[in-house]
C-alpha positions as MATLAB code, in Angstrom:
seq = 'MSKIIDKMEDPRETLDYSYEKQLELLQNVKRGVAEVATSKKRLQLQRAKLLQNSEKLDGQARDAIRADREDLARLALERKSAITSQITGLDQEIAGLEKEQEKLVAAEKRLSTKVEVFRTRKETIKAQYSAAEAQVRISESVSGISEEMADVGLAIERAENKTEDMKARSAALDELIEQGTLTDFTGGPDEIERELAAIGAESSIESELSRIKAEEGK';
ca = [
      16.582   -5.741   12.913;
      15.513   -2.184   12.170;
      16.170   -2.825    8.469;
      13.900   -5.885    8.553;
      11.157   -3.908   10.302;
      11.635   -1.024    7.876;
      11.327   -3.453    4.942;
       8.164   -5.063    6.332;
       6.504   -1.766    7.338;
       4.092   -0.232    4.883;
       4.228    3.573    5.389;
       0.689    3.883    4.004;
      -0.688    1.725    6.821;
       1.358    3.673    9.374;
      -0.013    6.975    8.095;
      -3.592    5.673    8.114;
      -3.140    4.433   11.686;
      -1.738    7.802   12.800;
      -4.642    9.580   11.108;
      -7.164    7.349   12.899;
      -5.533    8.142   16.253;
      -5.725   11.871   15.533;
      -9.410   11.529   14.647;
      -9.991    9.777   17.974;
      -8.310   12.644   19.826;
     -10.358   15.151   17.878;
     -13.542   13.292   18.793;
     -12.513   13.406   22.459;
     -12.103   17.189   22.270;
     -15.481   17.554   20.551;
     -17.094   15.435   23.245;
     -15.448   17.690   25.851;
     -16.923   20.765   24.178;
     -20.360   19.159   24.139;
     -20.120   18.158   27.793;
     -19.086   21.670   28.898;
     -21.859   23.223   26.808;
     -24.368   20.821   28.333;
     -23.222   21.645   31.877;
     -23.417   25.376   31.138;
     -26.925   24.985   29.734;
     -28.004   23.050   32.800;
     -26.730   25.827   35.092;
     -28.438   28.466   32.924;
     -31.749   26.638   33.265;
     -31.236   26.393   37.013;
     -30.435   30.137   37.143;
     -33.570   30.952   35.169;
     -35.647   28.958   37.631;
     -34.048   30.712   40.611;
     -34.581   34.088   38.955;
     -38.226   33.210   38.461;
     -38.513   32.349   42.167;
     -36.750   35.597   43.055;
     -39.238   37.620   41.031;
     -42.080   35.725   42.685;
     -40.701   36.480   46.168;
     -40.308   40.110   45.194;
     -43.956   40.216   44.215;
     -44.957   38.504   47.450;
     -43.002   41.096   49.446;
     -44.838   43.859   47.642;
     -48.188   42.180   48.275;
     -47.289   41.799   51.959;
     -46.427   45.500   52.243;
     -49.735   46.395   50.651;
     -51.451   44.189   53.197;
     -49.479   45.780   56.001;
     -47.671   42.514   56.671;
     -44.145   43.697   57.019;
     -43.149   40.459   58.700;
     -44.168   38.460   55.624;
     -42.497   40.999   53.387;
     -39.258   40.628   55.370;
     -39.437   36.806   55.168;
     -39.956   36.980   51.418;
     -37.047   39.374   51.005;
     -34.806   37.145   53.119;
     -35.585   34.216   50.848;
     -35.052   36.420   47.831;
     -31.647   37.405   49.182;
     -30.632   33.759   49.568;
     -31.754   33.057   46.013;
     -29.846   36.089   44.773;
     -26.680   34.699   46.348;
     -27.258   31.391   44.575;
     -27.788   33.206   41.292;
     -24.517   35.109   41.796;
     -22.698   31.815   42.382;
     -24.268   30.296   39.297;
     -23.263   33.342   37.258;
     -19.643   32.773   38.260;
     -19.832   29.072   37.398;
     -21.518   29.805   34.070;
     -18.848   32.398   33.247;
     -16.128   29.865   34.082;
     -17.746   27.247   31.864;
     -18.130   29.815   29.103;
     -14.380   30.492   29.150;
     -13.648   26.775   29.235;
     -15.961   26.199   26.308;
     -14.283   28.977   24.309;
     -10.862   27.430   25.007;
     -12.040   23.989   23.952;
     -13.700   25.309   20.793;
     -10.500   27.130   19.851;
      -8.464   24.003   20.540;
     -10.912   21.916   18.518;
     -10.578   24.272   15.556;
      -6.771   24.227   15.715;
      -6.745   20.446   16.002;
      -9.243   20.069   13.142;
      -7.005   22.202   10.933;
      -3.932   20.136   11.842;
      -5.767   16.870   11.223;
      -6.990   18.078    7.838;
      -3.481   19.204    6.874;
      -2.151   15.834    7.975;
      -4.852   14.011    5.976;
      -3.942   15.929    2.812;
      -0.240   15.329    3.369;
      -0.935   11.672    4.138;
      -2.823   11.103    0.887;
      -0.083   12.862   -1.072;
       2.633   10.712    0.481;
       0.584    7.559   -0.088;
       0.107    8.439   -3.755;
       3.820    9.165   -4.151;
       4.725    5.915   -2.406;
       2.339    3.894   -4.607;
       3.807    5.512   -7.723;
       7.357    4.777   -6.566;
       6.365    1.211   -5.715;
       4.873    0.712   -9.187;
       8.026    2.177  -10.739;
      10.160   -0.284   -8.780;
       8.022   -3.203   -9.956;
       8.332   -2.034  -13.568;
      12.099   -1.617  -13.235;
      12.404   -5.071  -11.691;
      10.354   -6.578  -14.556;
      12.482   -4.813  -17.170;
      15.631   -5.989  -15.417;
      14.285   -9.556  -15.344;
      13.527   -9.433  -19.076;
      17.032   -8.122  -19.790;
      18.607  -10.940  -17.802;
      16.431  -13.485  -19.587;
      17.378  -12.036  -22.978;
      21.054  -12.196  -21.993;
      20.680  -15.893  -21.147;
      18.939  -16.522  -24.476;
      21.743  -14.713  -26.307;
      24.368  -16.905  -24.648;
      22.412  -20.057  -25.512;
      22.196  -19.017  -29.175;
      25.908  -18.249  -29.244;
      26.740  -21.662  -27.759;
      24.460  -23.409  -30.284;
      26.086  -21.561  -33.197;
      29.570  -22.411  -31.988;
      28.621  -26.064  -31.575;
      27.120  -26.172  -35.080;
      30.295  -24.697  -36.582;
      32.394  -27.268  -34.695;
      30.221  -30.088  -36.015;
      30.526  -28.795  -39.589;
      34.308  -28.511  -39.291;
      34.550  -32.024  -37.864;
      32.361  -33.454  -40.634;
      34.441  -31.732  -43.329;
      37.670  -33.003  -41.771;
      36.380  -36.597  -41.663;
      35.282  -36.424  -45.296;
      38.711  -35.177  -46.270;
      40.469  -37.956  -44.346;
      38.194  -40.624  -45.870;
      38.802  -39.222  -49.309;
      42.566  -39.299  -48.743;
      42.291  -42.916  -47.556;
      43.529  -42.063  -44.114;
      40.233  -43.294  -42.731;
      38.060  -46.130  -44.064;
      34.452  -45.421  -44.791;
      32.688  -48.579  -43.640;
      29.327  -47.080  -44.347;
      29.989  -46.482  -48.040;
      30.543  -48.955  -50.999;
      33.308  -51.640  -51.390;
      36.810  -50.755  -50.303;
      39.867  -50.763  -52.631;
      40.505  -54.535  -52.347;
      36.945  -55.374  -53.125;
      36.989  -53.032  -56.076;
      40.214  -54.644  -57.422;
      38.840  -58.166  -56.986;
      35.607  -57.165  -58.641;
      37.545  -55.710  -61.594;
      39.612  -58.889  -61.935;
      36.454  -61.005  -61.768;
      34.793  -58.901  -64.432;
      37.816  -59.077  -66.751;
      38.044  -62.877  -66.333;
      34.386  -63.238  -67.158;
      34.802  -61.162  -70.269;
      37.802  -63.211  -71.393;
      35.911  -66.465  -70.753;
      32.892  -65.259  -72.679;
      35.087  -64.092  -75.490;
      36.796  -67.514  -75.672;
      33.427  -69.254  -75.743;
      32.179  -67.165  -78.598;
      35.380  -67.696  -80.595;
      35.099  -71.458  -80.088;
      31.547  -71.494  -81.294;
      32.436  -69.520  -84.343;
      35.484  -71.665  -85.103;
      37.870  -68.795  -84.751;
];
């Protein structure tokens, strides 16, 4: 069964399929990198907004102190403290995403290199396979021509042998007919007919000769 499958399988199609699967995996990694980068950017924007609010609260606290409103200054600083805690948390999350992004980018580069090496190797193997396949077809054609020429050679040899047999048989028949062993019914009169014809001719001559002698009084 494995031999049948191996015979039916085209390694070029298998290699192309494997390459397509690797490209899909590479695209998944690239999408992962993009998603992590997007999340990090979103957190950075959120941090920038919080930092802006923190600076605003700091300014409000200063204004409150100048206006002798320590209570307002304290409230502003309390809010600023809460925002600072949020910013610290975001910094940790952003740092974590940064490391994750670096890992994914490194993995994407390694995978891209492997896929490219595989693609080059794949094309080389496909070219070698196509060349070998063409060579097999040529060899099979040459072999077929050789077999055909061998058959033609045997046919010519048989025809020559048959012609020689026919010539020998014809010569033997002629010899037998000539020796009188066989009668040639297709030729002229046989021996009896020839003898009778000779007798008839001699009798006619004798009769004619007698007639002429009688007429001449001899």
